[in-house]
PDB file of C-alpha atoms in Angstrom:
ATOM      1  CA  UNK A   1      -0.446 126.203  13.530  1.00  0.00           C
ATOM      2  CA  UNK A   2       0.040 129.316  12.228  1.00  0.00           C
ATOM      3  CA  UNK A   3      -3.459 130.677  11.418  1.00  0.00           C
ATOM      4  CA  UNK A   4      -2.319 133.258   8.797  1.00  0.00           C
ATOM      5  CA  UNK A   5      -1.535 130.151   6.592  1.00  0.00           C
ATOM      6  CA  UNK A   6      -5.013 128.982   6.805  1.00  0.00           C
ATOM      7  CA  UNK A   7      -7.236 129.634   3.950  1.00  0.00           C
ATOM      8  CA  UNK A   8     -11.098 129.612   3.991  1.00  0.00           C
ATOM      9  CA  UNK A   9     -12.415 127.698   1.195  1.00  0.00           C
ATOM     10  CA  UNK A  10     -13.913 129.627  -1.602  1.00  0.00           C
ATOM     11  CA  UNK A  11     -17.368 129.644  -3.072  1.00  0.00           C
ATOM     12  CA  UNK A  12     -18.381 129.478  -6.363  1.00  0.00           C
ATOM     13  CA  UNK A  13     -19.399 133.179  -6.277  1.00  0.00           C
ATOM     14  CA  UNK A  14     -15.992 134.052  -4.995  1.00  0.00           C
ATOM     15  CA  UNK A  15     -14.619 133.217  -8.221  1.00  0.00           C
ATOM     16  CA  UNK A  16     -17.178 135.760  -9.940  1.00  0.00           C
ATOM     17  CA  UNK A  17     -16.132 139.596 -10.712  1.00  0.00           C
ATOM     18  CA  UNK A  18     -18.163 142.525  -9.964  1.00  0.00           C
ATOM     19  CA  UNK A  19     -18.973 142.941 -13.829  1.00  0.00           C
ATOM     20  CA  UNK A  20     -22.294 141.814 -14.776  1.00  0.00           C
ATOM     21  CA  UNK A  21     -22.373 139.481 -17.925  1.00  0.00           C
ATOM     22  CA  UNK A  22     -24.067 141.259 -20.923  1.00  0.00           C
ATOM     23  CA  UNK A  23     -25.004 138.169 -22.676  1.00  0.00           C
ATOM     24  CA  UNK A  24     -28.511 138.032 -24.020  1.00  0.00           C
ATOM     25  CA  UNK A  25     -31.082 136.653 -22.032  1.00  0.00           C
ATOM     26  CA  UNK A  26     -31.105 132.866 -22.371  1.00  0.00           C
ATOM     27  CA  UNK A  27     -27.505 132.419 -23.338  1.00  0.00           C
ATOM     28  CA  UNK A  28     -26.133 129.202 -22.538  1.00  0.00           C
ATOM     29  CA  UNK A  29     -22.790 130.769 -21.588  1.00  0.00           C
ATOM     30  CA  UNK A  30     -24.163 132.017 -18.167  1.00  0.00           C
ATOM     31  CA  UNK A  31     -24.218 128.415 -17.214  1.00  0.00           C
ATOM     32  CA  UNK A  32     -20.607 127.996 -18.432  1.00  0.00           C
ATOM     33  CA  UNK A  33     -19.683 130.603 -16.316  1.00  0.00           C
ATOM     34  CA  UNK A  34     -21.589 128.861 -13.382  1.00  0.00           C
ATOM     35  CA  UNK A  35     -19.843 125.597 -14.301  1.00  0.00           C
ATOM     36  CA  UNK A  36     -16.471 127.216 -14.438  1.00  0.00           C
ATOM     37  CA  UNK A  37     -16.820 128.771 -10.869  1.00  0.00           C
ATOM     38  CA  UNK A  38     -18.286 125.557  -9.276  1.00  0.00           C
ATOM     39  CA  UNK A  39     -15.151 123.622 -10.744  1.00  0.00           C
ATOM     40  CA  UNK A  40     -12.823 125.944  -9.500  1.00  0.00           C
ATOM     41  CA  UNK A  41     -14.475 126.134  -6.134  1.00  0.00           C
ATOM     42  CA  UNK A  42     -14.804 122.368  -5.875  1.00  0.00           C
ATOM     43  CA  UNK A  43     -10.883 122.253  -6.452  1.00  0.00           C
ATOM     44  CA  UNK A  44     -10.253 124.862  -3.946  1.00  0.00           C
ATOM     45  CA  UNK A  45      -7.947 126.384  -6.207  1.00  0.00           C
ATOM     46  CA  UNK A  46      -6.463 129.765  -4.922  1.00  0.00           C
ATOM     47  CA  UNK A  47      -7.586 132.590  -7.419  1.00  0.00           C
ATOM     48  CA  UNK A  48      -4.127 133.580  -7.903  1.00  0.00           C
ATOM     49  CA  UNK A  49      -3.012 130.295  -9.069  1.00  0.00           C
ATOM     50  CA  UNK A  50      -5.572 130.342 -12.117  1.00  0.00           C
ATOM     51  CA  UNK A  51      -5.520 132.063 -15.169  1.00  0.00           C
ATOM     52  CA  UNK A  52      -8.454 132.236 -17.665  1.00  0.00           C
ATOM     53  CA  UNK A  53      -7.531 132.919 -21.294  1.00  0.00           C
ATOM     54  CA  UNK A  54      -9.841 133.976 -24.018  1.00  0.00           C
ATOM     55  CA  UNK A  55     -10.274 135.188 -27.646  1.00  0.00           C
ATOM     56  CA  UNK A  56     -12.799 137.351 -29.291  1.00  0.00           C
ATOM     57  CA  UNK A  57     -16.495 136.856 -29.170  1.00  0.00           C
ATOM     58  CA  UNK A  58     -19.661 136.686 -27.014  1.00  0.00           C
ATOM     59  CA  UNK A  59     -18.106 133.673 -25.143  1.00  0.00           C
ATOM     60  CA  UNK A  60     -14.670 135.030 -24.861  1.00  0.00           C
ATOM     61  CA  UNK A  61     -16.123 137.851 -22.438  1.00  0.00           C
ATOM     62  CA  UNK A  62     -15.991 135.083 -19.595  1.00  0.00           C
ATOM     63  CA  UNK A  63     -12.545 136.116 -18.601  1.00  0.00           C
ATOM     64  CA  UNK A  64     -13.749 139.630 -17.367  1.00  0.00           C
ATOM     65  CA  UNK A  65     -16.689 137.848 -15.526  1.00  0.00           C
ATOM     66  CA  UNK A  66     -14.188 135.933 -13.373  1.00  0.00           C
ATOM     67  CA  UNK A  67     -11.959 137.125 -10.372  1.00  0.00           C
ATOM     68  CA  UNK A  68      -8.936 135.012 -11.266  1.00  0.00           C
ATOM     69  CA  UNK A  69      -6.213 136.345 -13.428  1.00  0.00           C
ATOM     70  CA  UNK A  70      -7.330 136.803 -17.053  1.00  0.00           C
ATOM     71  CA  UNK A  71      -6.404 137.750 -20.567  1.00  0.00           C
ATOM     72  CA  UNK A  72      -8.774 138.912 -23.256  1.00  0.00           C
ATOM     73  CA  UNK A  73      -6.702 138.414 -26.313  1.00  0.00           C
ATOM     74  CA  UNK A  74      -7.022 138.780 -30.141  1.00  0.00           C
ATOM     75  CA  UNK A  75      -9.077 136.778 -32.279  1.00  0.00           C
ATOM     76  CA  UNK A  76      -8.202 132.903 -32.528  1.00  0.00           C
ATOM     77  CA  UNK A  77      -4.924 133.375 -30.440  1.00  0.00           C
ATOM     78  CA  UNK A  78      -6.022 132.160 -26.874  1.00  0.00           C
ATOM     79  CA  UNK A  79      -4.362 128.998 -27.005  1.00  0.00           C
ATOM     80  CA  UNK A  80      -1.095 130.609 -28.316  1.00  0.00           C
ATOM     81  CA  UNK A  81      -1.207 132.891 -25.288  1.00  0.00           C
ATOM     82  CA  UNK A  82      -2.221 130.026 -22.790  1.00  0.00           C
ATOM     83  CA  UNK A  83       0.860 127.887 -24.234  1.00  0.00           C
ATOM     84  CA  UNK A  84       3.067 130.730 -23.781  1.00  0.00           C
ATOM     85  CA  UNK A  85       2.038 131.423 -20.052  1.00  0.00           C
ATOM     86  CA  UNK A  86       1.946 127.551 -19.277  1.00  0.00           C
ATOM     87  CA  UNK A  87       5.487 127.243 -20.505  1.00  0.00           C
ATOM     88  CA  UNK A  88       6.577 130.253 -18.185  1.00  0.00           C
ATOM     89  CA  UNK A  89       4.482 129.680 -15.309  1.00  0.00           C
ATOM     90  CA  UNK A  90       3.863 125.487 -15.084  1.00  0.00           C
ATOM     91  CA  UNK A  91       2.697 125.712 -11.531  1.00  0.00           C
ATOM     92  CA  UNK A  92      -0.474 127.909 -12.826  1.00  0.00           C
ATOM     93  CA  UNK A  93      -3.731 126.290 -13.424  1.00  0.00           C
ATOM     94  CA  UNK A  94      -4.524 127.606 -17.116  1.00  0.00           C
ATOM     95  CA  UNK A  95      -8.086 127.349 -18.624  1.00  0.00           C
ATOM     96  CA  UNK A  96      -9.046 128.768 -22.206  1.00  0.00           C
ATOM     97  CA  UNK A  97     -12.298 129.560 -23.452  1.00  0.00           C
ATOM     98  CA  UNK A  98     -13.760 130.735 -26.453  1.00  0.00           C
ATOM     99  CA  UNK A  99     -16.264 130.056 -29.071  1.00  0.00           C
ATOM    100  CA  UNK A 100     -16.739 127.748 -32.247  1.00  0.00           C
ATOM    101  CA  UNK A 101     -15.941 130.908 -34.216  1.00  0.00           C
ATOM    102  CA  UNK A 102     -12.820 131.855 -32.459  1.00  0.00           C
ATOM    103  CA  UNK A 103     -11.249 128.370 -31.765  1.00  0.00           C
ATOM    104  CA  UNK A 104     -12.242 126.708 -35.161  1.00  0.00           C
ATOM    105  CA  UNK A 105     -11.959 129.311 -37.706  1.00  0.00           C
ATOM    106  CA  UNK A 106      -9.043 131.798 -37.223  1.00  0.00           C
ATOM    107  CA  UNK A 107      -7.881 129.603 -34.052  1.00  0.00           C
ATOM    108  CA  UNK A 108      -8.286 126.556 -36.320  1.00  0.00           C
ATOM    109  CA  UNK A 109      -4.533 125.966 -36.478  1.00  0.00           C
ATOM    110  CA  UNK A 110      -3.503 126.723 -33.027  1.00  0.00           C
ATOM    111  CA  UNK A 111      -6.206 124.231 -31.686  1.00  0.00           C
ATOM    112  CA  UNK A 112      -5.092 121.278 -33.914  1.00  0.00           C
ATOM    113  CA  UNK A 113      -1.228 121.891 -32.870  1.00  0.00           C
ATOM    114  CA  UNK A 114      -2.307 122.638 -29.058  1.00  0.00           C
ATOM    115  CA  UNK A 115      -3.963 119.297 -29.217  1.00  0.00           C
ATOM    116  CA  UNK A 116      -0.578 117.288 -30.525  1.00  0.00           C
ATOM    117  CA  UNK A 117       1.378 119.108 -28.233  1.00  0.00           C
ATOM    118  CA  UNK A 118      -0.505 118.142 -25.302  1.00  0.00           C
ATOM    119  CA  UNK A 119       0.651 120.757 -22.817  1.00  0.00           C
ATOM    120  CA  UNK A 120      -1.433 120.842 -19.520  1.00  0.00           C
ATOM    121  CA  UNK A 121      -4.105 123.194 -20.593  1.00  0.00           C
ATOM    122  CA  UNK A 122      -7.966 122.930 -20.369  1.00  0.00           C
ATOM    123  CA  UNK A 123      -9.727 124.397 -23.370  1.00  0.00           C
ATOM    124  CA  UNK A 124     -13.373 125.146 -23.476  1.00  0.00           C
ATOM    125  CA  UNK A 125     -15.136 125.874 -26.675  1.00  0.00           C
ATOM    126  CA  UNK A 126     -18.632 127.249 -26.254  1.00  0.00           C
ATOM    127  CA  UNK A 127     -20.320 125.935 -29.266  1.00  0.00           C
ATOM    128  CA  UNK A 128     -23.579 127.559 -30.564  1.00  0.00           C
ATOM    129  CA  UNK A 129     -22.952 126.874 -34.206  1.00  0.00           C
ATOM    130  CA  UNK A 130     -23.142 130.616 -35.007  1.00  0.00           C
ATOM    131  CA  UNK A 131     -21.107 133.909 -35.043  1.00  0.00           C
ATOM    132  CA  UNK A 132     -23.126 135.899 -32.143  1.00  0.00           C
ATOM    133  CA  UNK A 133     -21.328 138.723 -31.460  1.00  0.00           C
ATOM    134  CA  UNK A 134     -21.272 139.662 -35.161  1.00  0.00           C
ATOM    135  CA  UNK A 135     -24.952 139.386 -35.524  1.00  0.00           C
ATOM    136  CA  UNK A 136     -25.651 135.644 -36.793  1.00  0.00           C
ATOM    137  CA  UNK A 137     -23.495 134.466 -39.567  1.00  0.00           C
ATOM    138  CA  UNK A 138     -22.591 130.830 -40.304  1.00  0.00           C
ATOM    139  CA  UNK A 139     -19.512 129.384 -38.244  1.00  0.00           C
ATOM    140  CA  UNK A 140     -17.325 126.555 -38.841  1.00  0.00           C
ATOM    141  CA  UNK A 141     -19.862 124.213 -37.025  1.00  0.00           C
ATOM    142  CA  UNK A 142     -22.756 125.696 -38.559  1.00  0.00           C
ATOM    143  CA  UNK A 143     -25.007 122.870 -40.761  1.00  0.00           C
ATOM    144  CA  UNK A 144     -24.640 123.272 -44.395  1.00  0.00           C
ATOM    145  CA  UNK A 145     -28.464 123.791 -44.889  1.00  0.00           C
ATOM    146  CA  UNK A 146     -28.838 126.440 -42.364  1.00  0.00           C
ATOM    147  CA  UNK A 147     -30.783 129.478 -43.848  1.00  0.00           C
ATOM    148  CA  UNK A 148     -31.518 132.132 -41.328  1.00  0.00           C
ATOM    149  CA  UNK A 149     -28.339 134.134 -42.095  1.00  0.00           C
ATOM    150  CA  UNK A 150     -28.611 136.845 -44.534  1.00  0.00           C
ATOM    151  CA  UNK A 151     -25.052 136.178 -45.819  1.00  0.00           C
ATOM    152  CA  UNK A 152     -26.017 132.483 -46.668  1.00  0.00           C
ATOM    153  CA  UNK A 153     -29.758 132.537 -47.274  1.00  0.00           C
ATOM    154  CA  UNK A 154     -29.633 129.255 -49.192  1.00  0.00           C
ATOM    155  CA  UNK A 155     -27.104 127.724 -46.608  1.00  0.00           C
ATOM    156  CA  UNK A 156     -23.314 127.697 -46.558  1.00  0.00           C
ATOM    157  CA  UNK A 157     -23.136 124.522 -48.349  1.00  0.00           C
ATOM    158  CA  UNK A 158     -19.927 123.693 -46.481  1.00  0.00           C
ATOM    159  CA  UNK A 159     -19.652 120.725 -44.470  1.00  0.00           C
ATOM    160  CA  UNK A 160     -19.326 121.509 -40.784  1.00  0.00           C
ATOM    161  CA  UNK A 161     -16.482 120.492 -38.392  1.00  0.00           C
ATOM    162  CA  UNK A 162     -16.998 118.294 -35.594  1.00  0.00           C
ATOM    163  CA  UNK A 163     -14.898 119.691 -32.675  1.00  0.00           C
ATOM    164  CA  UNK A 164     -14.725 116.626 -30.632  1.00  0.00           C
ATOM    165  CA  UNK A 165     -13.490 114.640 -33.415  1.00  0.00           C
ATOM    166  CA  UNK A 166     -11.000 117.100 -34.723  1.00  0.00           C
ATOM    167  CA  UNK A 167      -9.439 117.095 -31.050  1.00  0.00           C
ATOM    168  CA  UNK A 168      -9.510 113.456 -31.063  1.00  0.00           C
ATOM    169  CA  UNK A 169      -7.791 113.069 -34.249  1.00  0.00           C
ATOM    170  CA  UNK A 170      -5.239 115.765 -33.668  1.00  0.00           C
ATOM    171  CA  UNK A 171      -3.886 114.004 -30.370  1.00  0.00           C
ATOM    172  CA  UNK A 172      -5.764 115.453 -27.294  1.00  0.00           C
ATOM    173  CA  UNK A 173      -5.508 113.135 -24.445  1.00  0.00           C
ATOM    174  CA  UNK A 174      -8.834 114.172 -22.918  1.00  0.00           C
ATOM    175  CA  UNK A 175     -11.940 114.901 -25.005  1.00  0.00           C
ATOM    176  CA  UNK A 176     -15.389 115.494 -23.685  1.00  0.00           C
ATOM    177  CA  UNK A 177     -18.758 117.224 -24.626  1.00  0.00           C
ATOM    178  CA  UNK A 178     -20.959 119.048 -21.933  1.00  0.00           C
ATOM    179  CA  UNK A 179     -24.346 120.821 -22.172  1.00  0.00           C
ATOM    180  CA  UNK A 180     -24.933 124.300 -20.696  1.00  0.00           C
ATOM    181  CA  UNK A 181     -28.450 123.027 -19.730  1.00  0.00           C
ATOM    182  CA  UNK A 182     -26.830 120.924 -17.293  1.00  0.00           C
ATOM    183  CA  UNK A 183     -24.140 122.951 -15.277  1.00  0.00           C
ATOM    184  CA  UNK A 184     -23.684 120.589 -12.642  1.00  0.00           C
ATOM    185  CA  UNK A 185     -22.917 117.870 -14.732  1.00  0.00           C
ATOM    186  CA  UNK A 186     -20.608 120.254 -16.735  1.00  0.00           C
ATOM    187  CA  UNK A 187     -19.031 121.212 -13.539  1.00  0.00           C
ATOM    188  CA  UNK A 188     -17.972 117.723 -12.927  1.00  0.00           C
ATOM    189  CA  UNK A 189     -16.561 117.324 -16.508  1.00  0.00           C
ATOM    190  CA  UNK A 190     -14.416 120.404 -15.830  1.00  0.00           C
ATOM    191  CA  UNK A 191     -13.247 119.224 -12.500  1.00  0.00           C
ATOM    192  CA  UNK A 192     -11.940 115.870 -14.288  1.00  0.00           C
ATOM    193  CA  UNK A 193     -10.504 117.918 -17.326  1.00  0.00           C
ATOM    194  CA  UNK A 194      -8.405 120.365 -14.920  1.00  0.00           C
ATOM    195  CA  UNK A 195      -7.202 117.303 -13.389  1.00  0.00           C
ATOM    196  CA  UNK A 196      -6.151 115.388 -16.142  1.00  0.00           C
ATOM    197  CA  UNK A 197      -2.465 115.939 -16.808  1.00  0.00           C
ATOM    198  CA  UNK A 198      -2.399 117.049 -20.606  1.00  0.00           C
ATOM    199  CA  UNK A 199      -4.284 118.802 -23.051  1.00  0.00           C
ATOM    200  CA  UNK A 200      -8.159 118.550 -22.154  1.00  0.00           C
ATOM    201  CA  UNK A 201     -10.625 119.805 -24.641  1.00  0.00           C
ATOM    202  CA  UNK A 202     -14.244 120.295 -23.589  1.00  0.00           C
ATOM    203  CA  UNK A 203     -16.918 121.014 -26.195  1.00  0.00           C
ATOM    204  CA  UNK A 204     -19.824 122.732 -24.690  1.00  0.00           C
ATOM    205  CA  UNK A 205     -23.395 122.920 -26.541  1.00  0.00           C
ATOM    206  CA  UNK A 206     -24.215 126.212 -25.497  1.00  0.00           C
ATOM    207  CA  UNK A 207     -27.362 127.482 -27.171  1.00  0.00           C
ATOM    208  CA  UNK A 208     -27.572 131.070 -28.817  1.00  0.00           C
ATOM    209  CA  UNK A 209     -31.362 132.034 -28.683  1.00  0.00           C
ATOM    210  CA  UNK A 210     -30.925 135.086 -30.298  1.00  0.00           C
ATOM    211  CA  UNK A 211     -29.743 133.922 -33.552  1.00  0.00           C
ATOM    212  CA  UNK A 212     -30.576 130.284 -33.380  1.00  0.00           C
ATOM    213  CA  UNK A 213     -33.745 130.192 -31.503  1.00  0.00           C
ATOM    214  CA  UNK A 214     -34.185 126.441 -32.506  1.00  0.00           C
ATOM    215  CA  UNK A 215     -31.653 125.408 -30.227  1.00  0.00           C
ATOM    216  CA  UNK A 216     -34.084 125.775 -27.453  1.00  0.00           C
ATOM    217  CA  UNK A 217     -34.698 122.033 -28.815  1.00  0.00           C
ATOM    218  CA  UNK A 218     -31.287 120.821 -27.654  1.00  0.00           C
ATOM    219  CA  UNK A 219     -32.600 120.278 -23.877  1.00  0.00           C
ATOM    220  CA  UNK A 220     -34.684 117.634 -25.115  1.00  0.00           C
ATOM    221  CA  UNK A 221     -31.922 115.822 -27.499  1.00  0.00           C
ATOM    222  CA  UNK A 222     -28.879 115.877 -25.311  1.00  0.00           C
ATOM    223  CA  UNK A 223     -28.009 112.392 -23.883  1.00  0.00           C
ATOM    224  CA  UNK A 224     -25.057 110.908 -22.130  1.00  0.00           C
ATOM    225  CA  UNK A 225     -22.577 108.928 -24.230  1.00  0.00           C
ATOM    226  CA  UNK A 226     -23.174 105.131 -23.585  1.00  0.00           C
ATOM    227  CA  UNK A 227     -20.041 103.418 -21.392  1.00  0.00           C
ATOM    228  CA  UNK A 228     -17.451 104.542 -19.703  1.00  0.00           C
ATOM    229  CA  UNK A 229     -14.664 106.774 -21.061  1.00  0.00           C
ATOM    230  CA  UNK A 230     -11.976 104.706 -23.382  1.00  0.00           C
ATOM    231  CA  UNK A 231      -8.275 105.255 -23.774  1.00  0.00           C
ATOM    232  CA  UNK A 232      -8.682 103.789 -27.448  1.00  0.00           C
ATOM    233  CA  UNK A 233      -8.780 106.598 -30.076  1.00  0.00           C
ATOM    234  CA  UNK A 234     -10.512 104.083 -32.386  1.00  0.00           C
ATOM    235  CA  UNK A 235     -13.101 103.145 -30.138  1.00  0.00           C
ATOM    236  CA  UNK A 236     -13.785 106.619 -29.111  1.00  0.00           C
ATOM    237  CA  UNK A 237     -14.105 107.850 -32.912  1.00  0.00           C
ATOM    238  CA  UNK A 238     -16.455 104.816 -33.591  1.00  0.00           C
ATOM    239  CA  UNK A 239     -18.582 106.100 -30.411  1.00  0.00           C
ATOM    240  CA  UNK A 240     -18.575 109.810 -31.868  1.00  0.00           C
ATOM    241  CA  UNK A 241     -19.706 108.548 -35.302  1.00  0.00           C
ATOM    242  CA  UNK A 242     -22.594 106.216 -33.849  1.00  0.00           C
ATOM    243  CA  UNK A 243     -24.012 108.343 -30.903  1.00  0.00           C
ATOM    244  CA  UNK A 244     -23.983 111.727 -32.818  1.00  0.00           C
ATOM    245  CA  UNK A 245     -23.311 115.391 -31.993  1.00  0.00           C
ATOM    246  CA  UNK A 246     -26.069 115.574 -29.090  1.00  0.00           C
ATOM    247  CA  UNK A 247     -24.331 112.788 -26.893  1.00  0.00           C
ATOM    248  CA  UNK A 248     -22.467 114.338 -23.724  1.00  0.00           C
ATOM    249  CA  UNK A 249     -20.065 113.078 -21.363  1.00  0.00           C
ATOM    250  CA  UNK A 250     -16.457 112.253 -20.983  1.00  0.00           C
ATOM    251  CA  UNK A 251     -15.476 110.295 -24.490  1.00  0.00           C
ATOM    252  CA  UNK A 252     -11.792 109.920 -24.287  1.00  0.00           C
ATOM    253  CA  UNK A 253      -9.209 109.886 -21.598  1.00  0.00           C
ATOM    254  CA  UNK A 254      -5.606 108.582 -22.180  1.00  0.00           C
ATOM    255  CA  UNK A 255      -2.526 108.565 -20.226  1.00  0.00           C
ATOM    256  CA  UNK A 256       0.559 110.766 -21.659  1.00  0.00           C
ATOM    257  CA  UNK A 257       3.221 113.097 -20.325  1.00  0.00           C
ATOM    258  CA  UNK A 258       2.187 116.293 -21.065  1.00  0.00           C
ATOM    259  CA  UNK A 259       4.699 118.633 -22.553  1.00  0.00           C
ATOM    260  CA  UNK A 260       6.317 120.981 -20.048  1.00  0.00           C
ATOM    261  CA  UNK A 261       9.365 123.043 -19.538  1.00  0.00           C
ATOM    262  CA  UNK A 262      12.328 120.927 -18.390  1.00  0.00           C
ATOM    263  CA  UNK A 263      13.425 121.960 -14.828  1.00  0.00           C
ATOM    264  CA  UNK A 264      16.732 122.911 -15.794  1.00  0.00           C
ATOM    265  CA  UNK A 265      15.749 124.961 -18.685  1.00  0.00           C
ATOM    266  CA  UNK A 266      17.716 128.061 -19.319  1.00  0.00           C
ATOM    267  CA  UNK A 267      15.567 131.335 -18.601  1.00  0.00           C
ATOM    268  CA  UNK A 268      16.822 133.839 -21.134  1.00  0.00           C
ATOM    269  CA  UNK A 269      17.113 137.525 -20.111  1.00  0.00           C
ATOM    270  CA  UNK A 270      15.790 140.765 -22.191  1.00  0.00           C
ATOM    271  CA  UNK A 271      19.359 141.809 -22.321  1.00  0.00           C
ATOM    272  CA  UNK A 272      20.510 138.536 -24.112  1.00  0.00           C
ATOM    273  CA  UNK A 273      18.106 138.958 -27.014  1.00  0.00           C
ATOM    274  CA  UNK A 274      19.249 142.552 -27.255  1.00  0.00           C
ATOM    275  CA  UNK A 275      22.947 141.522 -27.498  1.00  0.00           C
ATOM    276  CA  UNK A 276      21.942 139.293 -30.561  1.00  0.00           C
ATOM    277  CA  UNK A 277      20.577 142.091 -32.535  1.00  0.00           C
ATOM    278  CA  UNK A 278      23.174 144.867 -31.557  1.00  0.00           C
ATOM    279  CA  UNK A 279      24.574 146.353 -34.770  1.00  0.00           C
TER     280      UNK A 279
END
């Protein structure tokens, strides 16, 4: 055996960069970073075969804190970048990460269409129900009666999105919800999300103790979904409604061929495009 081809298994810490996270003390995103690196180590994925694409926000800093290939994109466009990368390099494991504001507000259109296209991507939304980086405004998942923000002192009055329900309705073939207070359980969910051939959506309840200190209570409120994951979207939707926003685990997993570039697809050259626009 050629010893030069033998790889030493990487540990979770090997997937972390030398950049120290600047999240606030107690932020749930620390545990999400830990869960992602544990999942990558369990999968024994070479770092050069993994890409982590992010948008804008506190949670989107996570790309810089890993040692895999990363792209810190513009606000709400992480899924668009990730889809382009996966189409061009289908052999890569492509993860996408962001927050509830980045993914469900300006990025909401990309989210629903990524679900229905079913490309082989794993999308992690760290949901703290607030815009943290811009100092505590109501986000698309904030309860209508939340009054702590100076911009909405009487509450926004707007019904919040339900991310898992949106993913299920839009056509994602893997839908799960995790909790940053259980990084080992979250890592297991991420392993299965990465292994799933299709669009995998993982909503992570990730408290923001700076602007949402009441979220400390989440630790006592989360509980696992009852029963095993289903491949019936109607049953999954009913379970979501019955068990509420604090139930965690894999909710829905359905077979389905992910969208991919055909092996025989013609790769265009830059020169080809230049010729079309030549005057």
